[in-house]
């Protein structure tokens, strides 16, 4: 008999057993089956949550060895190498600082923090620690988006003139959804802008470049919601339901970014168009297996966007369900399709690449900080009714 592998799996502890715990656990459990790399394995050591029943449930479901309620039993456990943080935004800073102080690698949910001041401290400590640090802006890893970046970098669409982007959802248009942490400034920092806007802000930086300044408006449509602890009473919502921003990028391109979670008809529309001097690229998560590309040099009779279905030719997609049929042309390529779970698995496979190579992750805590700096500038602009320069801290 031969052992399957002599490689040791990465020992991980998870803090937070809510909705994201499912996706993170699913990804870490399945990564070994997706890559040919014997080192791409996680040992799910311990999951903790303030709600012990949730931690127990996720532990049983996904095979975490232990569960508990105290996050320090993860950050301070010598046998754990990686801390995975999926808790409300206001708790990220304290947990991260403790994890870095105890020599852990960290993957943290987005947005990195509730403001740029704490995010800056986290980014500094992350860099000083010499450990791998990653923020879970999942959509960067999506093959259609990674391909869009490659097309831009190849020069095919020429100099970028404009970025039109939004992340719009409608679920919070339901006024019976209670006043949980995402609706409070102290725990979330921002509303739709932080929760979904942070993703499209990250994608705009990823595809176009660094921000110069912003001008924004913020709206709230539902001002009160039932209290979590007593649904017969209501409390004030403190954050935005919809934020609309104009952008100037440092490279001269302009942009618009909309973030909303109470806009009827939009289910999970992460949308962008990158418009260049020679062509354009368009993407919407509501048609997530498709990338649209327009090339101005096509003959007039072919002129128009073409739809490219995801297949093994696109970065990251080769890890999934697309068989290699051995042919050489684009005709011999299948397009079985991928979804939200695969996006997280890809993010974790990128994380493993960084852990193994000890090279900085993408997106890392500096990307997380930049996003928080932009969110702060957007909030100030909306409050003061002025254009705001985005302050980029030196790290
Ligand atoms: C809820 O609005 C949510 O789950 C976000 O928190 C995620 O970041 C986004 O990917 C989908 O919607």
PDB file of N, CA and C and ligand atoms in Angstrom, residues 19-20 23 109-111 136-139 167 169 171-172 181-182 192 194-199 260-261 267-268 270 285 340 344, ligand 1:
ATOM      1  N   UNK A  19     -23.670  32.703   7.195  1.00  0.00           N
ATOM      2  CA  UNK A  19     -23.846  32.355   5.777  1.00  0.00           C
ATOM      3  C   UNK A  19     -22.514  32.080   5.066  1.00  0.00           C
ATOM      4  N   UNK A  20     -21.511  32.903   5.345  1.00  0.00           N
ATOM      5  CA  UNK A  20     -20.232  32.757   4.651  1.00  0.00           C
ATOM      6  C   UNK A  20     -19.472  31.492   5.067  1.00  0.00           C
ATOM      7  N   UNK A  23     -19.902  28.724   2.589  1.00  0.00           N
ATOM      8  CA  UNK A  23     -19.124  28.830   1.337  1.00  0.00           C
ATOM      9  C   UNK A  23     -17.638  28.593   1.568  1.00  0.00           C
ATOM     10  N   UNK A 109     -13.145  38.375   5.502  1.00  0.00           N
ATOM     11  CA  UNK A 109     -14.282  38.810   4.676  1.00  0.00           C
ATOM     12  C   UNK A 109     -14.237  40.316   4.415  1.00  0.00           C
ATOM     13  N   UNK A 110     -14.942  40.746   3.410  1.00  0.00           N
ATOM     14  CA  UNK A 110     -14.994  42.136   3.004  1.00  0.00           C
ATOM     15  C   UNK A 110     -16.194  42.832   3.626  1.00  0.00           C
ATOM     16  N   UNK A 111     -16.223  44.158   3.714  1.00  0.00           N
ATOM     17  CA  UNK A 111     -15.073  45.039   3.574  1.00  0.00           C
ATOM     18  C   UNK A 111     -14.114  44.804   4.744  1.00  0.00           C
ATOM     19  N   UNK A 136     -11.569  38.730   1.057  1.00  0.00           N
ATOM     20  CA  UNK A 136     -12.386  37.868   0.219  1.00  0.00           C
ATOM     21  C   UNK A 136     -13.268  38.646  -0.777  1.00  0.00           C
ATOM     22  N   UNK A 137     -12.603  39.373  -1.670  1.00  0.00           N
ATOM     23  CA  UNK A 137     -13.322  39.970  -2.804  1.00  0.00           C
ATOM     24  C   UNK A 137     -13.383  38.880  -3.876  1.00  0.00           C
ATOM     25  N   UNK A 138     -14.360  37.995  -3.710  1.00  0.00           N
ATOM     26  CA  UNK A 138     -14.453  36.762  -4.507  1.00  0.00           C
ATOM     27  C   UNK A 138     -14.455  36.973  -6.015  1.00  0.00           C
ATOM     28  N   UNK A 139     -15.097  38.063  -6.435  1.00  0.00           N
ATOM     29  CA  UNK A 139     -15.368  38.177  -7.875  1.00  0.00           C
ATOM     30  C   UNK A 139     -14.099  38.358  -8.710  1.00  0.00           C
ATOM     31  N   UNK A 167     -23.251  47.122  -8.418  1.00  0.00           N
ATOM     32  CA  UNK A 167     -23.636  45.873  -7.751  1.00  0.00           C
ATOM     33  C   UNK A 167     -24.988  46.181  -7.126  1.00  0.00           C
ATOM     34  N   UNK A 169     -28.828  44.705  -5.785  1.00  0.00           N
ATOM     35  CA  UNK A 169     -29.668  43.608  -5.310  1.00  0.00           C
ATOM     36  C   UNK A 169     -31.003  44.201  -4.877  1.00  0.00           C
ATOM     37  N   UNK A 171     -33.037  42.356  -2.261  1.00  0.00           N
ATOM     38  CA  UNK A 171     -33.601  41.623  -1.117  1.00  0.00           C
ATOM     39  C   UNK A 171     -33.953  42.521   0.064  1.00  0.00           C
ATOM     40  N   UNK A 172     -33.215  43.594   0.287  1.00  0.00           N
ATOM     41  CA  UNK A 172     -33.499  44.443   1.452  1.00  0.00           C
ATOM     42  C   UNK A 172     -34.636  45.438   1.201  1.00  0.00           C
ATOM     43  N   UNK A 181     -27.029  43.533  12.081  1.00  0.00           N
ATOM     44  CA  UNK A 181     -25.808  44.337  12.135  1.00  0.00           C
ATOM     45  C   UNK A 181     -25.500  45.094  10.851  1.00  0.00           C
ATOM     46  N   UNK A 182     -25.948  44.585   9.704  1.00  0.00           N
ATOM     47  CA  UNK A 182     -25.613  45.265   8.441  1.00  0.00           C
ATOM     48  C   UNK A 182     -26.317  46.610   8.295  1.00  0.00           C
ATOM     49  N   UNK A 192     -25.386  49.363   1.763  1.00  0.00           N
ATOM     50  CA  UNK A 192     -25.162  48.740   0.452  1.00  0.00           C
ATOM     51  C   UNK A 192     -23.765  49.078  -0.059  1.00  0.00           C
ATOM     52  N   UNK A 194     -20.953  49.370   1.551  1.00  0.00           N
ATOM     53  CA  UNK A 194     -19.918  48.491   2.109  1.00  0.00           C
ATOM     54  C   UNK A 194     -20.149  47.032   1.731  1.00  0.00           C
ATOM     55  N   UNK A 195     -21.408  46.600   1.783  1.00  0.00           N
ATOM     56  CA  UNK A 195     -21.710  45.177   1.604  1.00  0.00           C
ATOM     57  C   UNK A 195     -21.496  44.728   0.165  1.00  0.00           C
ATOM     58  N   UNK A 196     -22.160  45.417  -0.772  1.00  0.00           N
ATOM     59  CA  UNK A 196     -21.999  45.014  -2.176  1.00  0.00           C
ATOM     60  C   UNK A 196     -21.141  46.004  -2.959  1.00  0.00           C
ATOM     61  N   UNK A 197     -21.205  47.287  -2.561  1.00  0.00           N
ATOM     62  CA  UNK A 197     -20.388  48.300  -3.251  1.00  0.00           C
ATOM     63  C   UNK A 197     -18.903  47.994  -3.149  1.00  0.00           C
ATOM     64  N   UNK A 198     -18.485  47.422  -2.002  1.00  0.00           N
ATOM     65  CA  UNK A 198     -17.050  47.145  -1.837  1.00  0.00           C
ATOM     66  C   UNK A 198     -16.557  46.204  -2.941  1.00  0.00           C
ATOM     67  N   UNK A 199     -17.409  45.281  -3.387  1.00  0.00           N
ATOM     68  CA  UNK A 199     -16.996  44.363  -4.463  1.00  0.00           C
ATOM     69  C   UNK A 199     -16.760  45.115  -5.777  1.00  0.00           C
ATOM     70  N   UNK A 260     -26.498  49.104  -4.520  1.00  0.00           N
ATOM     71  CA  UNK A 260     -27.841  49.143  -3.925  1.00  0.00           C
ATOM     72  C   UNK A 260     -28.306  47.752  -3.548  1.00  0.00           C
ATOM     73  N   UNK A 261     -29.147  47.702  -2.492  1.00  0.00           N
ATOM     74  CA  UNK A 261     -29.680  46.389  -2.094  1.00  0.00           C
ATOM     75  C   UNK A 261     -31.193  46.424  -1.908  1.00  0.00           C
ATOM     76  N   UNK A 267     -31.306  41.037  -8.741  1.00  0.00           N
ATOM     77  CA  UNK A 267     -31.137  39.941  -7.779  1.00  0.00           C
ATOM     78  C   UNK A 267     -29.719  39.876  -7.239  1.00  0.00           C
ATOM     79  N   UNK A 268     -28.767  39.861  -8.127  1.00  0.00           N
ATOM     80  CA  UNK A 268     -27.362  39.904  -7.679  1.00  0.00           C
ATOM     81  C   UNK A 268     -26.544  40.381  -8.874  1.00  0.00           C
ATOM     82  N   UNK A 270     -23.819  42.011 -10.370  1.00  0.00           N
ATOM     83  CA  UNK A 270     -22.480  42.609 -10.385  1.00  0.00           C
ATOM     84  C   UNK A 270     -22.233  42.899 -11.860  1.00  0.00           C
ATOM     85  N   UNK A 285     -23.153  39.463 -13.501  1.00  0.00           N
ATOM     86  CA  UNK A 285     -23.236  38.206 -12.757  1.00  0.00           C
ATOM     87  C   UNK A 285     -24.550  37.490 -13.042  1.00  0.00           C
ATOM     88  N   UNK A 340     -21.753  30.333  -7.955  1.00  0.00           N
ATOM     89  CA  UNK A 340     -21.249  31.095  -6.796  1.00  0.00           C
ATOM     90  C   UNK A 340     -20.266  30.271  -5.951  1.00  0.00           C
ATOM     91  N   UNK A 344     -16.019  30.911  -4.883  1.00  0.00           N
ATOM     92  CA  UNK A 344     -15.320  30.861  -3.593  1.00  0.00           C
ATOM     93  C   UNK A 344     -14.189  29.831  -3.619  1.00  0.00           C
TER      94      UNK A 344
HETATM   95  C1  LIG B   1     -25.467  39.961   0.708  1.00  0.00           C
HETATM   96  O1  LIG B   1     -25.858  41.201   0.267  1.00  0.00           O
HETATM   97  C2  LIG B   1     -24.304  39.348  -0.078  1.00  0.00           C
HETATM   98  O2  LIG B   1     -24.197  38.051   0.413  1.00  0.00           O
HETATM   99  C3  LIG B   1     -22.961  40.047   0.118  1.00  0.00           C
HETATM  100  O3  LIG B   1     -22.616  40.164   1.471  1.00  0.00           O
HETATM  101  C4  LIG B   1     -21.899  39.298  -0.667  1.00  0.00           C
HETATM  102  O4  LIG B   1     -20.650  39.902  -0.511  1.00  0.00           O
HETATM  103  C5  LIG B   1     -22.288  39.230  -2.136  1.00  0.00           C
HETATM  104  O5  LIG B   1     -21.371  38.411  -2.827  1.00  0.00           O
HETATM  105  C6  LIG B   1     -23.670  38.667  -2.309  1.00  0.00           C
HETATM  106  O6  LIG B   1     -24.609  39.305  -1.459  1.00  0.00           O
END
